[in-house]
PDB file of N, CA and C in Angstrom:
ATOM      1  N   UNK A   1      35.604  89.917  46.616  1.00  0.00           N
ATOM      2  CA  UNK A   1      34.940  88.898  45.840  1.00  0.00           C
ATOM      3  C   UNK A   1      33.596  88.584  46.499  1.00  0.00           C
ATOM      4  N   UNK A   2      32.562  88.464  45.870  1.00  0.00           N
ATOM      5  CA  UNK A   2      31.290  88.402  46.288  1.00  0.00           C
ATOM      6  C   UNK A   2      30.950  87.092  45.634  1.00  0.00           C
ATOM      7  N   UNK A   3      29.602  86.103  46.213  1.00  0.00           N
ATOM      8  CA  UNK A   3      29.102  85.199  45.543  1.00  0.00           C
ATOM      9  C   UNK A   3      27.785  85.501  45.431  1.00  0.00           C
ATOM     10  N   UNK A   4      27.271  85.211  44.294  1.00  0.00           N
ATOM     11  CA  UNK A   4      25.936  85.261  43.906  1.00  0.00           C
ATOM     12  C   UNK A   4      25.508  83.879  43.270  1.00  0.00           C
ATOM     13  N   UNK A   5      23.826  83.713  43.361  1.00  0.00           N
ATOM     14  CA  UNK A   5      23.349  82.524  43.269  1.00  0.00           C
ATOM     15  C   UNK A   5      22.194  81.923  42.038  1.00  0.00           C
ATOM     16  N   UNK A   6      22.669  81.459  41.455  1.00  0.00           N
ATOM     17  CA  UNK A   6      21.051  81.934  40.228  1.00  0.00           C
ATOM     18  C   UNK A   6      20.732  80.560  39.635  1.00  0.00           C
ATOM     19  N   UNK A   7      19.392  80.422  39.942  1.00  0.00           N
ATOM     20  CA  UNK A   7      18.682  79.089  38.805  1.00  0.00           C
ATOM     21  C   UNK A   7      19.073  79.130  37.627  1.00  0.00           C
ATOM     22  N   UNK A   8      19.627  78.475  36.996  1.00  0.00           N
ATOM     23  CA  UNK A   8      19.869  78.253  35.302  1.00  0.00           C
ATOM     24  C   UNK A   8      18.992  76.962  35.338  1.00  0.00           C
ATOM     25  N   UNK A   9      17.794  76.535  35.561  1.00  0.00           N
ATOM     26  CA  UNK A   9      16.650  75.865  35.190  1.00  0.00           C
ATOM     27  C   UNK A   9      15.672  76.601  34.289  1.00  0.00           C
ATOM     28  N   UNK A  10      15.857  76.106  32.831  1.00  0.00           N
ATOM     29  CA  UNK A  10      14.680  77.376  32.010  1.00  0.00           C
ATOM     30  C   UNK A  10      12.915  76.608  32.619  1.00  0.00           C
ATOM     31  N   UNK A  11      12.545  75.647  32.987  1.00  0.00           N
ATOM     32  CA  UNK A  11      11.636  75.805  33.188  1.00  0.00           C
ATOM     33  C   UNK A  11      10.982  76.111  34.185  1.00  0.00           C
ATOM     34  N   UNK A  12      11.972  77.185  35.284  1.00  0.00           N
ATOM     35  CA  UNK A  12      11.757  77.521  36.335  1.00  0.00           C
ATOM     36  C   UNK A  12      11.499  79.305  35.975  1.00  0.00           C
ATOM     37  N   UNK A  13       9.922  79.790  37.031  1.00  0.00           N
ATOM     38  CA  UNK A  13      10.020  81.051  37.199  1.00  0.00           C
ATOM     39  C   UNK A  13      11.462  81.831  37.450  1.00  0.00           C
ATOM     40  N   UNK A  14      12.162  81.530  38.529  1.00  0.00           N
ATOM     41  CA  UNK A  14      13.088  81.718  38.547  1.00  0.00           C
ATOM     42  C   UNK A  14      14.259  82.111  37.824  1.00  0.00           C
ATOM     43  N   UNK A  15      14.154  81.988  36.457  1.00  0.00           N
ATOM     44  CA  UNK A  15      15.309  81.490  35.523  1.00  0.00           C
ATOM     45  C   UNK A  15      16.413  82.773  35.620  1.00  0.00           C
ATOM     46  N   UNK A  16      17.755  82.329  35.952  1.00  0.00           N
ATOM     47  CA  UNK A  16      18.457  83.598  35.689  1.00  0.00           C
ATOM     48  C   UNK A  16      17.979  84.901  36.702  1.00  0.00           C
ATOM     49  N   UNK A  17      17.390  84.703  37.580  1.00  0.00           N
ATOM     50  CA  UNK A  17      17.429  85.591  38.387  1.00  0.00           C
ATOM     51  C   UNK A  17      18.300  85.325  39.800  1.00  0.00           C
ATOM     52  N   UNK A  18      18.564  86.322  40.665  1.00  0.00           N
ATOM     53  CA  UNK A  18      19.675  85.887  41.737  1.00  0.00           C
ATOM     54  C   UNK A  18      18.951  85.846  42.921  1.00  0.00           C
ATOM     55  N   UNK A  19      19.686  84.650  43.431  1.00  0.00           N
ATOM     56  CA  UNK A  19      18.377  84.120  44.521  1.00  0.00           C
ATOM     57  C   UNK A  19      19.462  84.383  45.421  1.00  0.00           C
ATOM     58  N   UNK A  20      18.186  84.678  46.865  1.00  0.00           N
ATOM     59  CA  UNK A  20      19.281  85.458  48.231  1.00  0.00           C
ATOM     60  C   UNK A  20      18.568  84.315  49.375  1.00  0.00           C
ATOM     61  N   UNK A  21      19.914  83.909  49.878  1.00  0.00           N
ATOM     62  CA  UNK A  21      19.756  83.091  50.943  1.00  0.00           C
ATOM     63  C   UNK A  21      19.959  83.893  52.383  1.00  0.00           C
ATOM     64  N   UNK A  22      19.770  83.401  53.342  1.00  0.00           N
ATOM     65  CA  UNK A  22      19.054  84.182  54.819  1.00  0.00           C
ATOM     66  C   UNK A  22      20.971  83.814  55.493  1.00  0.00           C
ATOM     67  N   UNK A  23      21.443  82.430  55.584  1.00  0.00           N
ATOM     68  CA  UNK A  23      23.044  82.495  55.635  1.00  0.00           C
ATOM     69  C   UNK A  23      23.109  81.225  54.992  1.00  0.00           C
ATOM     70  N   UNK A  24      24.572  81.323  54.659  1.00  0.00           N
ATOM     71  CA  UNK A  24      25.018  80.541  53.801  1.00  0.00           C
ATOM     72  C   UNK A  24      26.652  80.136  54.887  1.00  0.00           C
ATOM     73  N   UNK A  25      27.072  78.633  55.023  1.00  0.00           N
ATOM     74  CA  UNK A  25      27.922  78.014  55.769  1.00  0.00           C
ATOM     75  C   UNK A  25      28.869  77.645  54.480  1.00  0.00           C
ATOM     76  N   UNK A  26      29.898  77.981  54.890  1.00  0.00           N
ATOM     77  CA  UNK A  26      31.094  78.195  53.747  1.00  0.00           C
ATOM     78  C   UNK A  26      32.419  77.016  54.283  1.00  0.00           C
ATOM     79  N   UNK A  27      32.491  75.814  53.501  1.00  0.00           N
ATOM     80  CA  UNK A  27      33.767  74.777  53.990  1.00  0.00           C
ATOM     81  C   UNK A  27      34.904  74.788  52.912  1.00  0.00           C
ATOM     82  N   UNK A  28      35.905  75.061  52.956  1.00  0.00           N
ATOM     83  CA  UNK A  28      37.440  74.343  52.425  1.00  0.00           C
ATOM     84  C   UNK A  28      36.803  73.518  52.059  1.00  0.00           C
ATOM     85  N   UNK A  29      36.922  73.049  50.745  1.00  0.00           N
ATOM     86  CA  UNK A  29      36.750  71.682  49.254  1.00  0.00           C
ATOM     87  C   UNK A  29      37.790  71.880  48.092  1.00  0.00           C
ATOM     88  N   UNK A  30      38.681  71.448  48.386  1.00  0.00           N
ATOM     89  CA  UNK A  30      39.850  71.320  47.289  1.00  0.00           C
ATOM     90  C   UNK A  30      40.472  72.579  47.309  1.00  0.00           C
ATOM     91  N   UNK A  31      40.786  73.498  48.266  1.00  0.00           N
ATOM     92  CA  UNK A  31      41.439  74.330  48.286  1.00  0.00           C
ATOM     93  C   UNK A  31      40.592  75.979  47.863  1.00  0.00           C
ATOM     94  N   UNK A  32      39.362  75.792  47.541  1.00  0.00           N
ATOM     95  CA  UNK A  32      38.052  76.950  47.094  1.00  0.00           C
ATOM     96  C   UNK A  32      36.964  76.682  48.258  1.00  0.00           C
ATOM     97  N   UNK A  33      36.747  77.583  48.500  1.00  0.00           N
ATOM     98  CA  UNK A  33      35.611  77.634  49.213  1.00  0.00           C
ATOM     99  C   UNK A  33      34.468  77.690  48.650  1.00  0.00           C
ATOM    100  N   UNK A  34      33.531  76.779  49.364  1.00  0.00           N
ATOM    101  CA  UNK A  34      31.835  75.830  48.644  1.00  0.00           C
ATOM    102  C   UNK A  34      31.239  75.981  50.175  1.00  0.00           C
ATOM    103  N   UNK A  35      29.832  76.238  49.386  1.00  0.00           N
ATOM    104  CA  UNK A  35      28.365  76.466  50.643  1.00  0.00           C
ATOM    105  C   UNK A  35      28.772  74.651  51.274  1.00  0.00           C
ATOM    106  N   UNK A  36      28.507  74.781  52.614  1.00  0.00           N
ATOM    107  CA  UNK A  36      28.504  73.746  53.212  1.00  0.00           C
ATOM    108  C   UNK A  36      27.564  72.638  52.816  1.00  0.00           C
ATOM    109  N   UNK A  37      25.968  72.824  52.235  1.00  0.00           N
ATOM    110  CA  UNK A  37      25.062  71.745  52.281  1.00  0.00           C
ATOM    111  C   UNK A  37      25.054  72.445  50.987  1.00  0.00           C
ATOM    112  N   UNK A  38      23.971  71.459  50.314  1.00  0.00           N
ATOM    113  CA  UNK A  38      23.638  72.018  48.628  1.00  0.00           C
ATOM    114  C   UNK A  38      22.381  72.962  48.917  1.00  0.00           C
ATOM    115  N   UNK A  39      22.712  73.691  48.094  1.00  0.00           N
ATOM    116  CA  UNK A  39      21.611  74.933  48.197  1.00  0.00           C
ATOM    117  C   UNK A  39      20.405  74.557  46.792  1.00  0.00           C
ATOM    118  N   UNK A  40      19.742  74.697  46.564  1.00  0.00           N
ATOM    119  CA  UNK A  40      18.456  74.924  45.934  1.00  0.00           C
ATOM    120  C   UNK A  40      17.463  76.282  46.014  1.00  0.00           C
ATOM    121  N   UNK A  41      16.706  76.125  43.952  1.00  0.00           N
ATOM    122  CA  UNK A  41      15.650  77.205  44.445  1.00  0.00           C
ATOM    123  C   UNK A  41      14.976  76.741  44.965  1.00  0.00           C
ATOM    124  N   UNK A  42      14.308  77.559  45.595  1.00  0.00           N
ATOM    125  CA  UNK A  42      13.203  77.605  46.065  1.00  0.00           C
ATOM    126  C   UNK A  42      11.532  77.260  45.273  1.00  0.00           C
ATOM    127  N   UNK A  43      12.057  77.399  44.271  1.00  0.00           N
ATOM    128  CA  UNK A  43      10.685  76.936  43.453  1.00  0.00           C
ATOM    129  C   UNK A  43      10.900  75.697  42.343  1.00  0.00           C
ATOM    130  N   UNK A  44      11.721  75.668  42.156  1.00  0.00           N
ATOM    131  CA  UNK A  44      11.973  74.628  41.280  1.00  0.00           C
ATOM    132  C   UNK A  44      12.716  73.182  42.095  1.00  0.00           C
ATOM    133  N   UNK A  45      13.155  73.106  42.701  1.00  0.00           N
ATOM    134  CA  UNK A  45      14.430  72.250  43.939  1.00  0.00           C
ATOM    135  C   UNK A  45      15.223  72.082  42.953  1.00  0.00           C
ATOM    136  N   UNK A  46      15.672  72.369  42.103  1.00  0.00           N
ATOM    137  CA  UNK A  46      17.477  72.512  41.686  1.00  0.00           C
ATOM    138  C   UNK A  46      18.025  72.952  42.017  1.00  0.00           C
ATOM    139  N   UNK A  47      19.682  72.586  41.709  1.00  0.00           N
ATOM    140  CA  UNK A  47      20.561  73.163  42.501  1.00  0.00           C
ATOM    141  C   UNK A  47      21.129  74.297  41.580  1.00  0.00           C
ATOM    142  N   UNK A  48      21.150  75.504  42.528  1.00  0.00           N
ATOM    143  CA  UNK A  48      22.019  76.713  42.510  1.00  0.00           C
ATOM    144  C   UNK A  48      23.090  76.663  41.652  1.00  0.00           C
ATOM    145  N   UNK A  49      23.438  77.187  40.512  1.00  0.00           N
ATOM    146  CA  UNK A  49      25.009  77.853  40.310  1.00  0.00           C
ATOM    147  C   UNK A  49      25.454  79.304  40.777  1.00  0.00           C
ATOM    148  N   UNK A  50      26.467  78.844  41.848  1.00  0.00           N
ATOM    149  CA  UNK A  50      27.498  79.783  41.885  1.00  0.00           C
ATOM    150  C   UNK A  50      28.169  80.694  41.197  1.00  0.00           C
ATOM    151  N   UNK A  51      28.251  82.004  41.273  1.00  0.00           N
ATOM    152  CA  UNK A  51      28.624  83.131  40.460  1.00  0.00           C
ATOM    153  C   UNK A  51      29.935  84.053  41.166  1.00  0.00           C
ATOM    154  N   UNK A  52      30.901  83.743  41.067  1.00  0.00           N
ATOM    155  CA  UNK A  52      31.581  84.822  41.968  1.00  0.00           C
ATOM    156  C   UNK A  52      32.077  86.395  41.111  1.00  0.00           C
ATOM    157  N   UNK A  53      31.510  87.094  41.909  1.00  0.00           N
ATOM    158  CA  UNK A  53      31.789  88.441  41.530  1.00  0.00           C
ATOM    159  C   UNK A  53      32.809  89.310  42.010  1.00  0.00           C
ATOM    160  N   UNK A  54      33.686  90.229  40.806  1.00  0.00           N
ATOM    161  CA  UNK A  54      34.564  90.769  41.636  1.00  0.00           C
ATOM    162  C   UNK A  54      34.269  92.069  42.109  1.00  0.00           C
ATOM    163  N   UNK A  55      33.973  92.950  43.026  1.00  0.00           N
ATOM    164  CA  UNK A  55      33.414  94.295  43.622  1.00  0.00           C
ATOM    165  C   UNK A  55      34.490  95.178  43.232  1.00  0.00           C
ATOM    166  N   UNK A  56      33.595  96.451  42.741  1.00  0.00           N
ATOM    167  CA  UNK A  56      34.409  97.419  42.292  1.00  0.00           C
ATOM    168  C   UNK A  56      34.429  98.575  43.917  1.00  0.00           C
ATOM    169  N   UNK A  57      35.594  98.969  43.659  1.00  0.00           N
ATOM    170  CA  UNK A  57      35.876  99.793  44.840  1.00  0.00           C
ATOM    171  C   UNK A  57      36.141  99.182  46.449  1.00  0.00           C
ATOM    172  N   UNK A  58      36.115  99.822  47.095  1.00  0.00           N
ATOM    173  CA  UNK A  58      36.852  99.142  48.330  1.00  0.00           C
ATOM    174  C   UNK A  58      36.138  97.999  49.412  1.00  0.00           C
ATOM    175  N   UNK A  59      36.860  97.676  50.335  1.00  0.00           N
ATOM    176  CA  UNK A  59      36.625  96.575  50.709  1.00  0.00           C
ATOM    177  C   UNK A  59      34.979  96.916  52.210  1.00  0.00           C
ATOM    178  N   UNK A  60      34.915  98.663  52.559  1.00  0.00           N
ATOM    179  CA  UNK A  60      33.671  98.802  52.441  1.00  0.00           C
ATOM    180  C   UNK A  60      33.770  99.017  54.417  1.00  0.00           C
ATOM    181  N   UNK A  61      34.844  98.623  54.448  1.00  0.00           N
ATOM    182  CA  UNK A  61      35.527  98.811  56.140  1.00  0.00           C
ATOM    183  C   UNK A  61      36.577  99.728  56.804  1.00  0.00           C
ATOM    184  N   UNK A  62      36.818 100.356  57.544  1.00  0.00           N
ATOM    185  CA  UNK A  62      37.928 100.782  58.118  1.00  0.00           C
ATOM    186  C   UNK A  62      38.382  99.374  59.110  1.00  0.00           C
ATOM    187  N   UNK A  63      39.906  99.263  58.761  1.00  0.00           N
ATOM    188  CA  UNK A  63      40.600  98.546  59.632  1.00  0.00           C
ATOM    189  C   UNK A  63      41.990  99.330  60.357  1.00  0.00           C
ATOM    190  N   UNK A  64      41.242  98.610  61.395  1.00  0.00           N
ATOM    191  CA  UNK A  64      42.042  99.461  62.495  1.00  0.00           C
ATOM    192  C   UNK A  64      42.229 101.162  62.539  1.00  0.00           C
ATOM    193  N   UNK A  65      40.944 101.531  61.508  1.00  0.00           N
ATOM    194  CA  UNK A  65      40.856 103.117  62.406  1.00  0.00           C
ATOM    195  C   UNK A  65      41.187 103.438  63.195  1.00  0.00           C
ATOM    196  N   UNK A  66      40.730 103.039  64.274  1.00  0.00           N
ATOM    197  CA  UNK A  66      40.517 103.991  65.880  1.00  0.00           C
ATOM    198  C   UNK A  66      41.783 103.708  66.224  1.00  0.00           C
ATOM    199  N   UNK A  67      42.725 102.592  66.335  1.00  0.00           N
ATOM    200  CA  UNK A  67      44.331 102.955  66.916  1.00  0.00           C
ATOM    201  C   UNK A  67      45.102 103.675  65.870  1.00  0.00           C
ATOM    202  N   UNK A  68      44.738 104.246  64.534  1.00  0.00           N
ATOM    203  CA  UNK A  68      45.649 105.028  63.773  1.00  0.00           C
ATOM    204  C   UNK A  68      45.301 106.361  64.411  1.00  0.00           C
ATOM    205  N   UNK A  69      44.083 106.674  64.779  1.00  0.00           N
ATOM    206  CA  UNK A  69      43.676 107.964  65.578  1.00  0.00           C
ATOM    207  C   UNK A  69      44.762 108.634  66.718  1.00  0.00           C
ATOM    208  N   UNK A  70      44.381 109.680  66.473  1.00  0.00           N
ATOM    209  CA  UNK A  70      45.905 110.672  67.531  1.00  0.00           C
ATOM    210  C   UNK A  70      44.655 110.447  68.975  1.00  0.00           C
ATOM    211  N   UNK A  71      45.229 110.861  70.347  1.00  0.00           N
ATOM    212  CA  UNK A  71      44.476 110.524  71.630  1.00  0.00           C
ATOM    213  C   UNK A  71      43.521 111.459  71.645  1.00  0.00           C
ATOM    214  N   UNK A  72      43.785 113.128  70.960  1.00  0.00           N
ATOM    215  CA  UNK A  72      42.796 113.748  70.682  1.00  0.00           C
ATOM    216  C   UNK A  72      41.647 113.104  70.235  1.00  0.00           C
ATOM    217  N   UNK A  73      41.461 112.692  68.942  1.00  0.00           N
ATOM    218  CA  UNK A  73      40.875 112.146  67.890  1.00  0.00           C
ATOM    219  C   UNK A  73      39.725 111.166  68.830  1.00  0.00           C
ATOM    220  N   UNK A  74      40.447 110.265  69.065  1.00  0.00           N
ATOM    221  CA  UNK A  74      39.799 109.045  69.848  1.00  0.00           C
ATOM    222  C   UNK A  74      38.720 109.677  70.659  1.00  0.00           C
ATOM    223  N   UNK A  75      39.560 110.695  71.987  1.00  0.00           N
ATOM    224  CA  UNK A  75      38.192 111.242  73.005  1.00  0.00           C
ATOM    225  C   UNK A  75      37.399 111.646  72.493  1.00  0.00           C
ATOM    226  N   UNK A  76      37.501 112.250  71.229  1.00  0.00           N
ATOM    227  CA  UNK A  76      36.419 113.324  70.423  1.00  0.00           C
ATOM    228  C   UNK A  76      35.517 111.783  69.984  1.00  0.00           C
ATOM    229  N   UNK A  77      36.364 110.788  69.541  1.00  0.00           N
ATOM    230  CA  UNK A  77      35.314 109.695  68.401  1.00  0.00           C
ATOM    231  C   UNK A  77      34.312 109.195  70.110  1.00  0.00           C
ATOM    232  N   UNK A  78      34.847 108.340  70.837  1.00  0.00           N
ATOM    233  CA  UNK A  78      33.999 107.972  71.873  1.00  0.00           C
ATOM    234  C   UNK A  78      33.021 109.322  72.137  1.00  0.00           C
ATOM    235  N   UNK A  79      33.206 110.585  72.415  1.00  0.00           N
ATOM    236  CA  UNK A  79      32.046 110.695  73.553  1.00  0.00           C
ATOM    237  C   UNK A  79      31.035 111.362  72.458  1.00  0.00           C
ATOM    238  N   UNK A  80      31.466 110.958  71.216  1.00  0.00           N
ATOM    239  CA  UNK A  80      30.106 111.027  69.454  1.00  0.00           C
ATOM    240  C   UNK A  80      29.595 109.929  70.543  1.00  0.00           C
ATOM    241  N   UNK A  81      30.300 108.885  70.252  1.00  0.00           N
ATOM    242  CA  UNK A  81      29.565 107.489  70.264  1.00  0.00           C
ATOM    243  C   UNK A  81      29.008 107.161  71.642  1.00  0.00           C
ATOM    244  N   UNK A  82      29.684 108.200  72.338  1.00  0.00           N
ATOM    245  CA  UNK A  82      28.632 107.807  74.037  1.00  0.00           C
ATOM    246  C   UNK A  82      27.588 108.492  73.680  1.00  0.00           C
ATOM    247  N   UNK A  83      27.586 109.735  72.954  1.00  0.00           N
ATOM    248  CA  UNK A  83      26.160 110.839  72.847  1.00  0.00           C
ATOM    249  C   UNK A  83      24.830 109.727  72.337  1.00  0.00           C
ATOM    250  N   UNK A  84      25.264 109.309  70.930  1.00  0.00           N
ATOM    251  CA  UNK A  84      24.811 108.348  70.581  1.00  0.00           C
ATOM    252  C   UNK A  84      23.975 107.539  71.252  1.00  0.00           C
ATOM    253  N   UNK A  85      24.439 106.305  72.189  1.00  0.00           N
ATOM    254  CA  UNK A  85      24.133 105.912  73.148  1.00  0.00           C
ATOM    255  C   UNK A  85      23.657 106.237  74.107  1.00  0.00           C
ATOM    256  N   UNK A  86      24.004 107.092  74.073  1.00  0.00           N
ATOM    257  CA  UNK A  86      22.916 108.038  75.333  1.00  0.00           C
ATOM    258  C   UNK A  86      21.262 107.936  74.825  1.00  0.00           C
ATOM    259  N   UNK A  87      21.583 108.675  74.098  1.00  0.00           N
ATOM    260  CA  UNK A  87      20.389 109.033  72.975  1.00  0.00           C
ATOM    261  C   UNK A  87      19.257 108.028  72.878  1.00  0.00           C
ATOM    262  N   UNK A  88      19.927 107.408  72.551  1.00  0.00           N
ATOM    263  CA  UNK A  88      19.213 105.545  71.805  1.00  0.00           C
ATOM    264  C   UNK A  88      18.925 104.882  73.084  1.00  0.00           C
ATOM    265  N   UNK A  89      19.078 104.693  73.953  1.00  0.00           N
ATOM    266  CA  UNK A  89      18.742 104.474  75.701  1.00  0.00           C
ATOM    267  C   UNK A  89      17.696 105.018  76.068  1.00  0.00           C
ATOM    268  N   UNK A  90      17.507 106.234  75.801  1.00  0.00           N
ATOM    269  CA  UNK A  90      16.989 107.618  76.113  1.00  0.00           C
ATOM    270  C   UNK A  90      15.381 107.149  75.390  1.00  0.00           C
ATOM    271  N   UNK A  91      15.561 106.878  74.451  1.00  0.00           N
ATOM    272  CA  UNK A  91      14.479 106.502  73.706  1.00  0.00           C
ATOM    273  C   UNK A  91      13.817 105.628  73.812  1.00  0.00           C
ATOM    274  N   UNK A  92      14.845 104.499  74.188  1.00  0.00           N
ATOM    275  CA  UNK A  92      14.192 102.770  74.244  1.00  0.00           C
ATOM    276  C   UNK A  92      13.594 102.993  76.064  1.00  0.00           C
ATOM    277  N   UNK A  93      14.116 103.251  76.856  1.00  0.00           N
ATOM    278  CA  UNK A  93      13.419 103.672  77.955  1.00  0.00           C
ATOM    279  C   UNK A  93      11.999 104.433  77.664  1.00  0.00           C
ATOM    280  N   UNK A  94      12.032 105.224  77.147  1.00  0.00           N
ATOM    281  CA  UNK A  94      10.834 105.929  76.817  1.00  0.00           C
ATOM    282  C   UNK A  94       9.859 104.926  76.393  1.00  0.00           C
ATOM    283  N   UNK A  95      10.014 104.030  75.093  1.00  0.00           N
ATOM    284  CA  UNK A  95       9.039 103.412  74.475  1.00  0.00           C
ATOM    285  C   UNK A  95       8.615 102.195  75.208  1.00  0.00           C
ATOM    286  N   UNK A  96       9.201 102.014  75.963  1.00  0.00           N
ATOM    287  CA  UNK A  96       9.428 100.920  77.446  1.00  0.00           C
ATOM    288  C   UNK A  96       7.881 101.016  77.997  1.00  0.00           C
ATOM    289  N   UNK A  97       8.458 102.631  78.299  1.00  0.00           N
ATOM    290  CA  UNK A  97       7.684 103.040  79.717  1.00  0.00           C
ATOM    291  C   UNK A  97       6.221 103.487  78.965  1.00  0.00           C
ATOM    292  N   UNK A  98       6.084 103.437  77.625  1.00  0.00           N
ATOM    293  CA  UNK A  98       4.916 104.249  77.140  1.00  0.00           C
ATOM    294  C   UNK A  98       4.105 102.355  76.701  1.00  0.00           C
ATOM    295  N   UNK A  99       4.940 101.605  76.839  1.00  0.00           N
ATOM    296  CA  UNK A  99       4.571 100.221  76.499  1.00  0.00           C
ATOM    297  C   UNK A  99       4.022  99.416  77.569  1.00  0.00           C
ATOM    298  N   UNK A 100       4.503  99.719  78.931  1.00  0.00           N
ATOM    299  CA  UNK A 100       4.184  99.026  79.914  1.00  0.00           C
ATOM    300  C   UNK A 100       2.890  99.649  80.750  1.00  0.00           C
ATOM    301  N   UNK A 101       2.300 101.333  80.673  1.00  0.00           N
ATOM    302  CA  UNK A 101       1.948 101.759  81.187  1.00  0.00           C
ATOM    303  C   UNK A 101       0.678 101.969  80.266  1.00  0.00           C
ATOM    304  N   UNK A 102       1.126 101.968  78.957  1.00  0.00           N
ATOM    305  CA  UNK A 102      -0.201 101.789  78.215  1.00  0.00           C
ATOM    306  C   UNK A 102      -0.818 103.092  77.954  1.00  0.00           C
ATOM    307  N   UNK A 103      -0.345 104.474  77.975  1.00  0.00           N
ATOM    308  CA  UNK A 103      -0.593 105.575  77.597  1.00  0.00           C
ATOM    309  C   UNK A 103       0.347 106.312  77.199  1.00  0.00           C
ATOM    310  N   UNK A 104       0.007 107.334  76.628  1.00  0.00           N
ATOM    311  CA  UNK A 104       1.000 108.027  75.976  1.00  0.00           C
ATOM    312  C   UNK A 104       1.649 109.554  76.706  1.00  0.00           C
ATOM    313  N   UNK A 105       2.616 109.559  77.292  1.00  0.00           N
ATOM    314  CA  UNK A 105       3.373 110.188  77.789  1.00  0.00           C
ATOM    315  C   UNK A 105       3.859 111.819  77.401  1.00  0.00           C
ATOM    316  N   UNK A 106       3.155 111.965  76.080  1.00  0.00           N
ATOM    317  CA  UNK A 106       3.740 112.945  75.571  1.00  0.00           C
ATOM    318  C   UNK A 106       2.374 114.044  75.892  1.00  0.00           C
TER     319      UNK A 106
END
């Protein structure tokens, strides 16, 4: 289930389009969950209606992958994910050292 957010103010630019908030704080209110403070557009200051959507297809996660994995499986998944890391280290050091020294290394 997804929520989406949209001005139904017609004399707002806005109208009917879906407005995206940066985070949104979610409290228990009568047993449904509601944004913590009142939300508003941004161009008009009315308040938001709530849209909940239902998502087609899955929930978009593996849960609990890695302990369904055989011990094979696992060593093979980590030392992807150390290479990885290696890698990405490998790089940010580089742009470090080409940042602090002020020339280009290559």
């Amino acid at each position: 289930m997804a929520t989406k957010f949209y001005c139904r103010n017609e004399k707002c630019d806005k109208y009917n389009e879906e407005i995206h908030f940066n985070s949104v704080s979610y409290v228990i209110r009568d047993g449904h969950l509601t944004p913590k403070e009142r939300l508003v557009c941004d161009h008009c200051n009315q308040e938001v209606e709530m849209v909940n959507v239902k998502n087609e297809g899955g929930a978009g996660f593996n849960l609990a992958r890695f302990d369904s994995l055989s011990n094979d499986d696992k060593k093979r998944w980590i030392m992807e994910r150390n290479k990885k890391v290696r890698k990405h280290d490998a790089e940010m050091k580089r742009f470090y050292e080409k940042k602090i020294l002020g020339t280009n290394l290559d």
